[in-house]
Amino acid sequence: MTKRTLVLLYPGAISYEVMYAIECLGAYGKVDITTPENHNHTDSSGLRICPTVNFEDVCITDYQALLIPGGNPDSIMGSDQIASFIQKAHESSLVIGGICAGVLVLARSGILKGVKITHDYTEKYAPESSVQLTRPYWEGAIYEESLVQVDKRIVTAMPNGYVDFGLAVAEALELLDRKQKQFILSYHKQGAH
């Protein structure tokens, strides 16, 4: 079966955080892009990305993974529609990935309770105001300081963990085994052997 991944871009999203995952997962299946407002997404570099599926037309059970990048998630943080969408993906047993502020979007949806996660909204990485503002969203989640964390089909990553994130999602989808993942990680971090 071809594995299908849906990437949710939103105004303020930083697309490069999921580009490696898109490249990796696209080699094994189909990757669709959607945006809540069904407009082209222009990222921080000026790159325009066209949605391949309208948000309202998405049948989440047609997918095996949902990815949400970071950036400035203000445009979707208050959206019950987005929270419900993520909850439905979780109830449908999709692999769900969030990187950087994408993890905050997942937390807002309520799916991280009892899940080991990583994020950068801690005293070590964020201003005190951001730590305080986001603290209620992390209630019930189990924070682990790591570049990437995988637990219960949920993949979370720090902003600089985009290669590890993409490979962790591929492994969670059983597209790569641990040995293949380690080989590719070694290649990207140390160069060709």
CSV table of C-alpha atoms in Angstrom, one decimal:
chain,number,residue,atom,x,y,z
A,1,MET,CA,0.0,0.0,0.0
A,2,THR,CA,1.3,3.5,-0.9
A,3,LYS,CA,1.7,5.6,2.2
A,4,ARG,CA,0.1,9.0,2.0
A,5,THR,CA,1.1,12.0,4.1
A,6,LEU,CA,-0.7,15.3,4.5
A,7,VAL,CA,1.2,18.5,5.4
A,8,LEU,CA,-0.8,21.3,6.9
A,9,LEU,CA,0.7,24.7,6.1
A,10,TYR,CA,-0.8,27.9,7.6
A,11,PRO,CA,-0.1,31.6,7.5
A,12,GLY,CA,3.2,32.1,9.3
A,13,ALA,CA,4.4,28.4,8.9
A,14,ILE,CA,8.1,27.9,8.1
A,15,SER,CA,7.9,25.2,5.4
A,16,TYR,CA,11.6,24.2,5.4
A,17,GLU,CA,11.1,22.5,8.7
A,18,VAL,CA,9.1,19.8,6.9
A,19,MET,CA,10.8,19.9,3.5
A,20,TYR,CA,13.2,17.1,4.3
A,21,ALA,CA,10.3,15.0,5.5
A,22,ILE,CA,8.4,15.8,2.3
A,23,GLU,CA,11.4,14.7,0.3
A,24,CYS,CA,11.9,11.5,2.3
A,25,LEU,CA,8.3,10.5,2.4
A,26,GLY,CA,7.6,11.5,-1.2
A,27,ALA,CA,10.2,8.9,-2.3
A,28,TYR,CA,7.9,6.2,-0.8
A,29,GLY,CA,4.5,7.5,-1.4
A,30,LYS,CA,2.3,10.5,-2.0
A,31,VAL,CA,2.5,13.8,-0.1
A,32,ASP,CA,-0.3,16.3,-0.2
A,33,ILE,CA,-0.3,19.9,1.0
A,34,THR,CA,-3.3,21.7,2.4
A,35,THR,CA,-3.9,25.1,4.0
A,36,PRO,CA,-6.8,26.1,6.2
A,37,GLU,CA,-7.7,28.9,3.8
A,38,ASN,CA,-7.0,27.0,0.6
A,39,HIS,CA,-4.6,29.7,-0.7
A,40,ASN,CA,-1.1,29.3,-1.9
A,41,HIS,CA,1.4,29.3,1.0
A,42,THR,CA,4.2,31.8,0.8
A,43,ASP,CA,6.9,30.9,3.2
A,44,SER,CA,9.4,33.2,4.9
A,45,SER,CA,11.8,32.9,2.0
A,46,GLY,CA,9.2,33.9,-0.5
A,47,LEU,CA,8.8,30.4,-1.9
A,48,ARG,CA,5.1,29.8,-3.0
A,49,ILE,CA,3.7,26.4,-2.4
A,50,CYS,CA,0.3,25.5,-3.9
A,51,PRO,CA,-2.0,23.2,-2.0
A,52,THR,CA,-2.7,19.9,-3.7
A,53,VAL,CA,-5.9,19.3,-1.8
A,54,ASN,CA,-8.6,21.7,-0.4
A,55,PHE,CA,-8.8,21.6,3.4
A,56,GLU,CA,-12.6,21.0,3.3
A,57,ASP,CA,-12.1,18.1,0.9
A,58,VAL,CA,-9.6,16.2,3.1
A,59,CYS,CA,-10.7,12.8,4.2
A,60,ILE,CA,-8.2,12.2,7.0
A,61,THR,CA,-8.6,8.4,6.9
A,62,ASP,CA,-7.1,8.5,3.4
A,63,TYR,CA,-3.7,9.3,5.0
A,64,GLN,CA,-1.2,7.6,7.2
A,65,ALA,CA,0.6,10.7,8.4
A,66,LEU,CA,-0.1,14.3,9.2
A,67,LEU,CA,2.8,16.8,9.6
A,68,ILE,CA,2.7,20.3,11.0
A,69,PRO,CA,5.7,22.7,10.8
A,70,GLY,CA,6.5,25.5,13.1
A,71,GLY,CA,6.7,29.2,12.5
A,72,ASN,CA,4.2,31.6,14.0
A,73,PRO,CA,1.1,29.5,14.6
A,74,ASP,CA,-1.1,32.4,15.8
A,75,SER,CA,-3.3,32.1,12.7
A,76,ILE,CA,-4.5,28.6,13.8
A,77,MET,CA,-3.9,28.4,17.5
A,78,GLY,CA,-7.4,29.6,18.3
A,79,SER,CA,-9.1,27.4,15.7
A,80,ASP,CA,-11.3,24.7,17.0
A,81,GLN,CA,-11.6,23.4,13.4
A,82,ILE,CA,-7.8,22.7,13.3
A,83,ALA,CA,-7.8,21.2,16.8
A,84,SER,CA,-10.7,18.9,15.8
A,85,PHE,CA,-8.9,18.0,12.6
A,86,ILE,CA,-5.8,16.9,14.5
A,87,GLN,CA,-7.9,15.0,17.0
A,88,LYS,CA,-9.6,13.1,14.1
A,89,ALA,CA,-6.2,12.3,12.7
A,90,HIS,CA,-5.1,11.0,16.1
A,91,GLU,CA,-8.3,8.9,16.5
A,92,SER,CA,-7.7,7.5,13.1
A,93,SER,CA,-4.2,6.3,14.2
A,94,LEU,CA,-2.2,8.4,11.8
A,95,VAL,CA,1.4,9.1,12.6
A,96,ILE,CA,1.3,12.7,13.6
A,97,GLY,CA,4.4,14.9,13.5
A,98,GLY,CA,5.0,18.4,14.8
A,99,ILE,CA,8.3,20.3,14.7
A,100,CYS,CA,9.1,23.5,16.5
A,101,ALA,CA,5.9,25.5,17.0
A,102,GLY,CA,4.0,22.6,15.2
A,103,VAL,CA,4.4,20.8,18.6
A,104,LEU,CA,2.5,23.7,20.2
A,105,VAL,CA,-0.3,23.3,17.7
A,106,LEU,CA,-0.5,19.6,18.6
A,107,ALA,CA,-0.5,20.4,22.3
A,108,ARG,CA,-3.4,22.9,21.7
A,109,SER,CA,-5.4,20.0,20.2
A,110,GLY,CA,-5.1,18.0,23.4
A,111,ILE,CA,-3.5,14.9,21.8
A,112,LEU,CA,-0.2,15.1,23.8
A,113,LYS,CA,-1.5,14.1,27.2
A,114,GLY,CA,0.4,11.1,28.5
A,115,VAL,CA,2.8,11.3,25.5
A,116,LYS,CA,6.6,11.8,25.6
A,117,ILE,CA,7.4,14.9,23.6
A,118,THR,CA,10.1,17.4,23.0
A,119,HIS,CA,9.7,21.2,22.3
A,120,ASP,CA,11.5,24.4,22.6
A,121,TYR,CA,9.1,26.3,24.9
A,122,THR,CA,11.3,25.8,27.9
A,123,GLU,CA,13.4,28.1,30.0
A,124,LYS,CA,16.5,26.9,28.2
A,125,TYR,CA,15.3,27.8,24.7
A,126,ALA,CA,12.5,30.4,25.0
A,127,PRO,CA,11.9,33.8,26.6
A,128,GLU,CA,10.1,33.6,30.0
A,129,SER,CA,7.0,35.2,28.5
A,130,SER,CA,6.7,32.4,25.9
A,131,VAL,CA,7.3,29.8,28.5
A,132,GLN,CA,4.5,31.2,30.7
A,133,LEU,CA,2.1,31.8,27.8
A,134,THR,CA,2.4,28.2,26.6
A,135,ARG,CA,2.6,26.4,29.9
A,136,PRO,CA,-1.1,25.4,30.1
A,137,TYR,CA,-0.8,23.6,26.7
A,138,TRP,CA,1.8,21.2,28.0
A,139,GLU,CA,-0.2,19.9,31.0
A,140,GLY,CA,-0.2,16.1,30.9
A,141,ALA,CA,2.5,15.8,28.3
A,142,ILE,CA,5.8,14.2,29.3
A,143,TYR,CA,8.7,16.5,28.3
A,144,GLU,CA,12.0,14.9,27.3
A,145,GLU,CA,14.9,17.0,26.3
A,146,SER,CA,15.9,15.6,22.9
A,147,LEU,CA,16.2,16.6,19.3
A,148,VAL,CA,13.3,14.3,18.3
A,149,GLN,CA,10.9,12.2,20.4
A,150,VAL,CA,8.6,9.4,19.1
A,151,ASP,CA,5.9,8.0,21.3
A,152,LYS,CA,2.5,6.5,20.6
A,153,ARG,CA,2.7,7.4,16.8
A,154,ILE,CA,3.4,11.0,17.6
A,155,VAL,CA,6.7,12.5,16.5
A,156,THR,CA,7.9,15.8,17.9
A,157,ALA,CA,11.1,17.7,17.2
A,158,MET,CA,13.1,20.7,18.0
A,159,PRO,CA,13.4,23.3,15.2
A,160,ASN,CA,16.9,22.2,14.2
A,161,GLY,CA,15.9,18.5,14.1
A,162,TYR,CA,14.3,18.5,10.7
A,163,VAL,CA,16.5,15.7,9.2
A,164,ASP,CA,15.9,13.5,12.3
A,165,PHE,CA,12.2,14.5,12.2
A,166,GLY,CA,11.8,13.4,8.6
A,167,LEU,CA,13.5,10.1,9.2
A,168,ALA,CA,11.6,9.4,12.5
A,169,VAL,CA,8.3,9.9,10.6
A,170,ALA,CA,9.5,7.5,7.9
A,171,GLU,CA,10.5,5.0,10.5
A,172,ALA,CA,7.2,5.4,12.3
A,173,LEU,CA,5.4,4.7,9.0
A,174,GLU,CA,7.6,1.6,8.6
A,175,LEU,CA,9.2,3.0,5.4
A,176,LEU,CA,12.7,2.7,6.9
A,177,ASP,CA,14.0,0.3,9.5
A,178,ARG,CA,16.3,1.5,12.3
A,179,LYS,CA,19.5,0.5,10.4
A,180,GLN,CA,18.5,2.4,7.3
A,181,LYS,CA,17.5,5.4,9.4
A,182,GLN,CA,20.9,5.4,11.2
A,183,PHE,CA,22.8,5.1,7.9
A,184,ILE,CA,21.0,8.1,6.4
A,185,LEU,CA,21.4,10.1,9.6
A,186,SER,CA,25.1,9.4,9.5
A,187,TYR,CA,25.3,10.5,5.9
A,188,HIS,CA,23.6,13.8,6.6
A,189,LYS,CA,25.5,14.5,9.8
A,190,GLN,CA,29.0,13.3,8.8
A,191,GLY,CA,29.0,13.2,5.0
A,192,ALA,CA,29.4,10.3,2.6
A,193,HIS,CA,31.4,7.2,3.7
